[in-house]
CSV table of C-alpha atoms in Angstrom, one decimal:
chain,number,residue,atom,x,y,z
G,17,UNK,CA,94.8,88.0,100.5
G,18,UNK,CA,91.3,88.5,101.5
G,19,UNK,CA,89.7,87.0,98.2
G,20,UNK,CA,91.2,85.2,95.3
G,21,UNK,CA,91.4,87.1,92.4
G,22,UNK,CA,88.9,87.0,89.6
G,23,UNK,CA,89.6,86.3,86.2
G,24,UNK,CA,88.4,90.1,85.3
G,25,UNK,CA,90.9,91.2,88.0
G,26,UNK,CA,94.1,89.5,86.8
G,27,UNK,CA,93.0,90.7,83.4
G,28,UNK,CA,92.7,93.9,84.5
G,29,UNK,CA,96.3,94.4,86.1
G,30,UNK,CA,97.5,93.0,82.9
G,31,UNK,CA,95.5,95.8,80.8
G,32,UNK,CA,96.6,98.6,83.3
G,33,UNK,CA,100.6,97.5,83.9
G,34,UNK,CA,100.9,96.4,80.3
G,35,UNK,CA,99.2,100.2,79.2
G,36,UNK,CA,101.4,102.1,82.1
G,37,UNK,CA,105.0,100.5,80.0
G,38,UNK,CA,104.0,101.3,77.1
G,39,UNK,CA,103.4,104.9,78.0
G,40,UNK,CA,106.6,104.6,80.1
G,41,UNK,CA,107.9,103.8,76.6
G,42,UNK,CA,106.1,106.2,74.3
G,43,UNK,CA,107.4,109.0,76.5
G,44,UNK,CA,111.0,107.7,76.5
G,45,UNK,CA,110.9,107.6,72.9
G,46,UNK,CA,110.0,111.5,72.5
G,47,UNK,CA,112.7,113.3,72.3
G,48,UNK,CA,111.8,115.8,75.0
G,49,UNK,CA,114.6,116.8,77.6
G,50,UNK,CA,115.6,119.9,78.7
G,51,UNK,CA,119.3,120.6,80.8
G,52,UNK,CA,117.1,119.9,84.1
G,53,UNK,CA,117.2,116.1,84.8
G,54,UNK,CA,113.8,115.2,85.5
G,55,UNK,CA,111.8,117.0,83.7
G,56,UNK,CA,109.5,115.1,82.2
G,57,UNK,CA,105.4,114.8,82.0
G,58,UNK,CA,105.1,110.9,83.8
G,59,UNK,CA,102.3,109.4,81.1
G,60,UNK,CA,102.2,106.8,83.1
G,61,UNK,CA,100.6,108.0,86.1
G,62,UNK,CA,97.7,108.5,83.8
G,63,UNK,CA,97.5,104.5,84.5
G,64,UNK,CA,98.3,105.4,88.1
G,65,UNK,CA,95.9,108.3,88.7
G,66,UNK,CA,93.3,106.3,86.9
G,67,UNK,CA,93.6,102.9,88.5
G,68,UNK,CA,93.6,104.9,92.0
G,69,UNK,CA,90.1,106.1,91.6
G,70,UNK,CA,88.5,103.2,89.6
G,71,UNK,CA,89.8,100.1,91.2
G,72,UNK,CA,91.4,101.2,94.3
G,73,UNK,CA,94.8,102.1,96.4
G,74,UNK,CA,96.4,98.6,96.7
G,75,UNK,CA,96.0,97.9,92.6
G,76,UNK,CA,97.1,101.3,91.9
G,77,UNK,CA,100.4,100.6,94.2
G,78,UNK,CA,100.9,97.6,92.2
G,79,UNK,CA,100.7,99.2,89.2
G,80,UNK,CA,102.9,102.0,90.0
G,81,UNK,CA,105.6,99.3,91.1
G,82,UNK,CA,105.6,96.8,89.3
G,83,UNK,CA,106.3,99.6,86.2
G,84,UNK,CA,108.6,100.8,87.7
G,85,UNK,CA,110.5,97.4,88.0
G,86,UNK,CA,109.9,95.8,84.7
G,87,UNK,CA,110.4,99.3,82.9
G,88,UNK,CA,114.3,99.2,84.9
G,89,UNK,CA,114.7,95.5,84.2
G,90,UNK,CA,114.1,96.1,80.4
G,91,UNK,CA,116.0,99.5,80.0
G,92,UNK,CA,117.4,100.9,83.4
G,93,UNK,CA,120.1,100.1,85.6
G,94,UNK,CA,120.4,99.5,89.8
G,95,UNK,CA,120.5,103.6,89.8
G,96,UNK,CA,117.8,104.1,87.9
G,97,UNK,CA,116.1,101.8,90.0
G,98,UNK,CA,116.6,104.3,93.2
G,99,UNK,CA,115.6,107.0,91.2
G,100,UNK,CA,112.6,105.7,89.9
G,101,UNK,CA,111.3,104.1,93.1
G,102,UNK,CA,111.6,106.8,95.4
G,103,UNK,CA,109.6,108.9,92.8
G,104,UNK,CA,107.0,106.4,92.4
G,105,UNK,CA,106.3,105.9,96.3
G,106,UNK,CA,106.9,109.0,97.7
G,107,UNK,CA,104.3,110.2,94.6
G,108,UNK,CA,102.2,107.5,94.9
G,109,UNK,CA,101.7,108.1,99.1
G,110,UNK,CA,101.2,111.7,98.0
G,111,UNK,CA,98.3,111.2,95.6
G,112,UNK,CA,96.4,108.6,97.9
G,113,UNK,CA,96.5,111.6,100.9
G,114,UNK,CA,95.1,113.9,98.4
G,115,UNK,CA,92.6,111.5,97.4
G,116,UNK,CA,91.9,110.3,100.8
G,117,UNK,CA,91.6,113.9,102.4
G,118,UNK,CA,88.8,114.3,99.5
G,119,UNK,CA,89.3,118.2,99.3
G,120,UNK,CA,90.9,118.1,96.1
G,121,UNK,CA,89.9,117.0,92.6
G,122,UNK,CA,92.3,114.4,90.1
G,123,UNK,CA,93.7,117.4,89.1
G,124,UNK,CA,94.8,118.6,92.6
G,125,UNK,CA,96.1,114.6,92.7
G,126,UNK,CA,97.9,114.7,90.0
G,127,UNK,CA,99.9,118.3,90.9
G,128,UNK,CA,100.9,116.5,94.0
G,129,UNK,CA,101.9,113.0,91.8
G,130,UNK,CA,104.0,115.0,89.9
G,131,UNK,CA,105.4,117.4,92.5
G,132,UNK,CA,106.6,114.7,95.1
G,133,UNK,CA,108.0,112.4,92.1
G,134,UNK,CA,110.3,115.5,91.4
G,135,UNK,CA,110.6,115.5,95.4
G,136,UNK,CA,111.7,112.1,95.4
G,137,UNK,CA,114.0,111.9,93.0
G,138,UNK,CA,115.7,115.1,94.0
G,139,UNK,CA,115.7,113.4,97.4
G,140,UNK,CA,116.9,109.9,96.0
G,141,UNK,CA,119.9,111.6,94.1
G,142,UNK,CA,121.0,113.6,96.8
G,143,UNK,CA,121.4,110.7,99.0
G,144,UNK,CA,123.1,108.7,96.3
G,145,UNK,CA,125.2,111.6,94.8
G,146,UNK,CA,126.1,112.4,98.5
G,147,UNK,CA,125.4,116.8,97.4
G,148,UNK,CA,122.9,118.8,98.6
G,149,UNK,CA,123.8,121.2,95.5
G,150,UNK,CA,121.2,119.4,93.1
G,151,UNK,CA,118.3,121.0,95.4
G,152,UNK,CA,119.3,123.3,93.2
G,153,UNK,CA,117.2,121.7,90.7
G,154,UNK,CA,114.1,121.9,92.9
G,155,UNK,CA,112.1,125.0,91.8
G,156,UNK,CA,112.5,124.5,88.0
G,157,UNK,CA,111.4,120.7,88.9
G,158,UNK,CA,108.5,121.5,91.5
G,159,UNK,CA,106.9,123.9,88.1
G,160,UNK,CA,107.8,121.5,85.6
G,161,UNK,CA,106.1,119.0,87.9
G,162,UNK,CA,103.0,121.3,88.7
G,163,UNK,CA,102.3,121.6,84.8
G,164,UNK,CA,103.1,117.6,84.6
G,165,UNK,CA,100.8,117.0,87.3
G,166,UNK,CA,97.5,119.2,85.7
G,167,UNK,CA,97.9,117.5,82.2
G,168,UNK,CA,98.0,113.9,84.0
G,169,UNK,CA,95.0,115.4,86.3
G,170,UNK,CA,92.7,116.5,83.3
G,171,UNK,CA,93.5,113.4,81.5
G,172,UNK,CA,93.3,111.1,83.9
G,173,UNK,CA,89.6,112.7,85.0
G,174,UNK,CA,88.8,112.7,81.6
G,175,UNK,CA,89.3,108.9,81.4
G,176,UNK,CA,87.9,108.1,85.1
G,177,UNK,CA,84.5,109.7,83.5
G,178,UNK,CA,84.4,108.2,80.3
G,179,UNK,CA,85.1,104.4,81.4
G,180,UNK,CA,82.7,104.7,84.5
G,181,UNK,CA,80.2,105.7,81.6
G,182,UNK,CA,81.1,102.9,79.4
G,183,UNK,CA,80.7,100.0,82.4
G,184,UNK,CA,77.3,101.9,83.4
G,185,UNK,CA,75.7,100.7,80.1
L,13,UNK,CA,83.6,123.9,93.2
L,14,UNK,CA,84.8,123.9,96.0
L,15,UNK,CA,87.5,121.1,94.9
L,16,UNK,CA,88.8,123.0,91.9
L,17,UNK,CA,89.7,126.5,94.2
L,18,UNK,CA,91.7,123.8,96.4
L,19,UNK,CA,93.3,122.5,93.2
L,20,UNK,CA,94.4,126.2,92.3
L,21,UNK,CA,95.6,126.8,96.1
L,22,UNK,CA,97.9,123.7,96.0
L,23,UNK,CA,98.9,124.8,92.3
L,24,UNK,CA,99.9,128.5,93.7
L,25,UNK,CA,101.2,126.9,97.1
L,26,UNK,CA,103.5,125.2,95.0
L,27,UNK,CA,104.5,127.7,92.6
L,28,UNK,CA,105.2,130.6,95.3
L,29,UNK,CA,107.4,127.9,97.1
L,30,UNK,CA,109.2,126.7,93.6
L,31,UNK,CA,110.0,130.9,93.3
L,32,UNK,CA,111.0,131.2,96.8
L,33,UNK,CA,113.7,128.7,97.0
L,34,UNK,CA,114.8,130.0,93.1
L,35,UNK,CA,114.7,133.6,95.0
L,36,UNK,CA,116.8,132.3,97.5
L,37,UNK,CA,119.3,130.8,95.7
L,38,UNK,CA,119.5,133.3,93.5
L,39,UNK,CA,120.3,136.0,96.1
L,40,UNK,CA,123.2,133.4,98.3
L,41,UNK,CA,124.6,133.3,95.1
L,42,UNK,CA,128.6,134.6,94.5
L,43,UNK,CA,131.1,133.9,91.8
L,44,UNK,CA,133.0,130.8,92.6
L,45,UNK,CA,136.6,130.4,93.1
L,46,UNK,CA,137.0,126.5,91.9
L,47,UNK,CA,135.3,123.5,90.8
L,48,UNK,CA,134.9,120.2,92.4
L,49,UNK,CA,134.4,117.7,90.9
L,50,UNK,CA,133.5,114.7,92.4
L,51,UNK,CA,132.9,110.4,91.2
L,52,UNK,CA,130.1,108.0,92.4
L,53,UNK,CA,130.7,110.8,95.5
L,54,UNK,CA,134.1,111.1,95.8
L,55,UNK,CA,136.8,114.0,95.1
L,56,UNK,CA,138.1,113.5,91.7
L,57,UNK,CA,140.1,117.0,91.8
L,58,UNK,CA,139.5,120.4,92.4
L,59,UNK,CA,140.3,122.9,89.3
L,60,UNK,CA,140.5,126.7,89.9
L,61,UNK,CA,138.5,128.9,87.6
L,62,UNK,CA,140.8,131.4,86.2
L,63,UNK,CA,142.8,129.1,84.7
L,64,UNK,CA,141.6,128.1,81.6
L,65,UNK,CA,142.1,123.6,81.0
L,66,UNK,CA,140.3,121.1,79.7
L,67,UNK,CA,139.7,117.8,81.9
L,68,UNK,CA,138.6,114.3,80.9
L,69,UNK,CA,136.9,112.3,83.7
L,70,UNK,CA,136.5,108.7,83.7
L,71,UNK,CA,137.9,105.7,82.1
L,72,UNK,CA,137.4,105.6,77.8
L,73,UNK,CA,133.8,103.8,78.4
L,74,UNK,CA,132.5,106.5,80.6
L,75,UNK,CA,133.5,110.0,80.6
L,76,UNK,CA,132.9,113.6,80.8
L,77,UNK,CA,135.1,116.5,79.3
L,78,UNK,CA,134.8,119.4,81.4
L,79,UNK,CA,136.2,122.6,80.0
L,80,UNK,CA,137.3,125.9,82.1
L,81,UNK,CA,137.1,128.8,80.1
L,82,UNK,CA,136.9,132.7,80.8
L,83,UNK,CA,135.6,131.8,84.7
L,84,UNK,CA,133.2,129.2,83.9
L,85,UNK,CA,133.2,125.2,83.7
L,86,UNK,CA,131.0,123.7,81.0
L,87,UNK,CA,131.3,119.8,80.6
L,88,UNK,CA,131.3,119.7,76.3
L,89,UNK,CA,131.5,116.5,75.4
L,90,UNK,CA,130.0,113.4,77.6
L,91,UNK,CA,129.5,109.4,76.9
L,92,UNK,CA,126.0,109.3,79.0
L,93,UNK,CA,123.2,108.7,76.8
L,94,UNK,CA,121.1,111.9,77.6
L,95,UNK,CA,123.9,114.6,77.3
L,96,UNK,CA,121.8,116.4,79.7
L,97,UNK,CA,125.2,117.5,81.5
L,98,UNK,CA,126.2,119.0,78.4
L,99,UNK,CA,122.9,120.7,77.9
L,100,UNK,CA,123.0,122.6,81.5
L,101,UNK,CA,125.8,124.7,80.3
L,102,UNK,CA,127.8,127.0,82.0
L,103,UNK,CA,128.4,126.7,85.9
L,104,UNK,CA,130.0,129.9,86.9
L,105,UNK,CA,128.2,131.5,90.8
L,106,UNK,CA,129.3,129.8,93.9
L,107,UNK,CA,126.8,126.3,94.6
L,108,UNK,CA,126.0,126.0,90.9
L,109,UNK,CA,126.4,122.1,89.6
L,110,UNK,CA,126.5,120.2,86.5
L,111,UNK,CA,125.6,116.9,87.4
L,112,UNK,CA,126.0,114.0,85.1
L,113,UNK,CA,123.4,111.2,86.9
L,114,UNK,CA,124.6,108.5,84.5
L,115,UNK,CA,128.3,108.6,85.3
L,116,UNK,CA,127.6,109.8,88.3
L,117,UNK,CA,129.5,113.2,87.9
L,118,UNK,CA,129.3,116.3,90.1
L,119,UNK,CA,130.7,118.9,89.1
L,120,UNK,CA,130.2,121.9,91.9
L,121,UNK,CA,131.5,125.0,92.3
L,122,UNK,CA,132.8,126.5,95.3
L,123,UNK,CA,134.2,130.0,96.8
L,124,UNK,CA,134.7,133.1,96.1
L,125,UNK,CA,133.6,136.6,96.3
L,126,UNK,CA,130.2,137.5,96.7
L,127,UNK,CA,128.8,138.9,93.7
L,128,UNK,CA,127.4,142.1,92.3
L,129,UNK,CA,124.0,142.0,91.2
L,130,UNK,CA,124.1,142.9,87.7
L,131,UNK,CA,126.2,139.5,86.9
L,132,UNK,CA,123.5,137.7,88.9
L,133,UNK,CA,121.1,139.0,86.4
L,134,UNK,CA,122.9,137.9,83.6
């Protein structure tokens, strides 16, 4: 580690990890599924999305993770632990190329969050499931994940702006 | 903004690619012949379609009851938490799944004739 972390900083992860479940949660808690596995809006890549532009790419990784692991330990099992990582990374190395190619906006970030979580998981399943028939899955997931991915964008921009404005004063 | 017309090109990128594979799918498709249905990725047994049966997979913790009925298999009744096997309904054209990820059930079907377009667009 280059620096030792500041109190601010561990506070900070605690804040943004702590935020990320309980979104992880709200949105498990809605009863929101349709006969495509999958589909789902991901309210807690707001947390992602958002720590990705404020406090950088290795936090925002962090984040992202260490969701995903506690969120499995408390309600998922080993599978849903394959699933849920190979969304999280492929998305997460998706949305730091978007961000670091700087042509598109949060919004064009979060489409491609969503998109390759759908990707990943589609990917994760058929290696586990050992069928390439749940590709059939795929375009219903890659639109579902588009939408996903603007609301995430718009929110996520929306709270980017408003908490840079809050620190600035 | 030069951003947000990049936002909308990966936004219609995606979509045209999302309706190209659904095209494509849609087109390879034929009426099947059987289902498979497979266990944590192995054959459990293979059921033609035009007999009609009802099947229970798994043990009494974990299972799936897949129904065949008039040409079509439809898993009715399942112990996974989400039902979302139960909610994809009816599996009837040649490569269509139900999939139950909990239980790890696949449920593919396989063979057949190719089909005539107006029971594509059903």
């Amino acid at each position: 580690m280059k620096k030792k972390m500041t109190g601010k900083q561990i506070a900070e992860y605690g804040l943004l990890i702590a935020l990320a479940m309980v979104l992880s949660y709200v949105e498990f808690l809605i009863p929101f599924s349709v006969a495509v596995p999958g589909v789902k809006l991901g309210l807690a890549n707001i947390v992602v999305v958002f720590a990705l532009y404020r406090l950088g790419k290795t936090e925002a990784f962090v984040i992202s993770i260490l969701r995903v692991l506690l969120m499995t330990f408390m309600f998922g099992n080993a599978f849903a632990l394959f699933y849920s990582l190979s969304g999280a990374v492929l998305s997460f190395a998706v949305m730091l190329l978007l961000l670091k190619i700087n042509r598109f906006s949060h919004i064009g970030v979060g489409i491609g969050g969503g998109v390759s979580h759908n990707i990943g998981q589609i990917l994760c399943a058929m290696v586990l499931l050992g069928t390439k028939q749940i590709a059939y899955y795929l375009p219903v997931l890659l639109v579902s994940g588009t939408i996903a991915g603007i609301a995430i964008g718009v929110i996520a921009g929306i709270l980017i702006k408003r908490v840079k404005a809050d620190k600035a004063k | 903004m030069k951003k947000r017309k990049n936002d909308f090109i990966l936004l219609a990128a995606v979509v045209i690619v999302a309706a190209l594979i659904w095209g494509f799918t849609r087109m390879t498709q034929s009426e099947g012949a059987y289902a498979v249905v497979t266990v944590d990725g192995e054959v459990y047994g293979t059921y033609p379609l035009d007999t009609d049966t009802e099947i229970r997979i798994g043990d009494d913790e974990h299972y799936n009851i897949l129904v065949i009925k008039d040409g079509k298999a439809e898993i009715t009744e399942a112990s996974c938490p989400d039902k979302l096997c139960v909610k994809q309904g009816e599996a009837e054209y040649d490569g269509q799944s139900i999939i139950c990820l909990p239980n790890k059930v696949v449920v593919e079907i396989k063979g057949g004739k190719q089909s005539d377009y107006d029971a594509v667009a059903k």
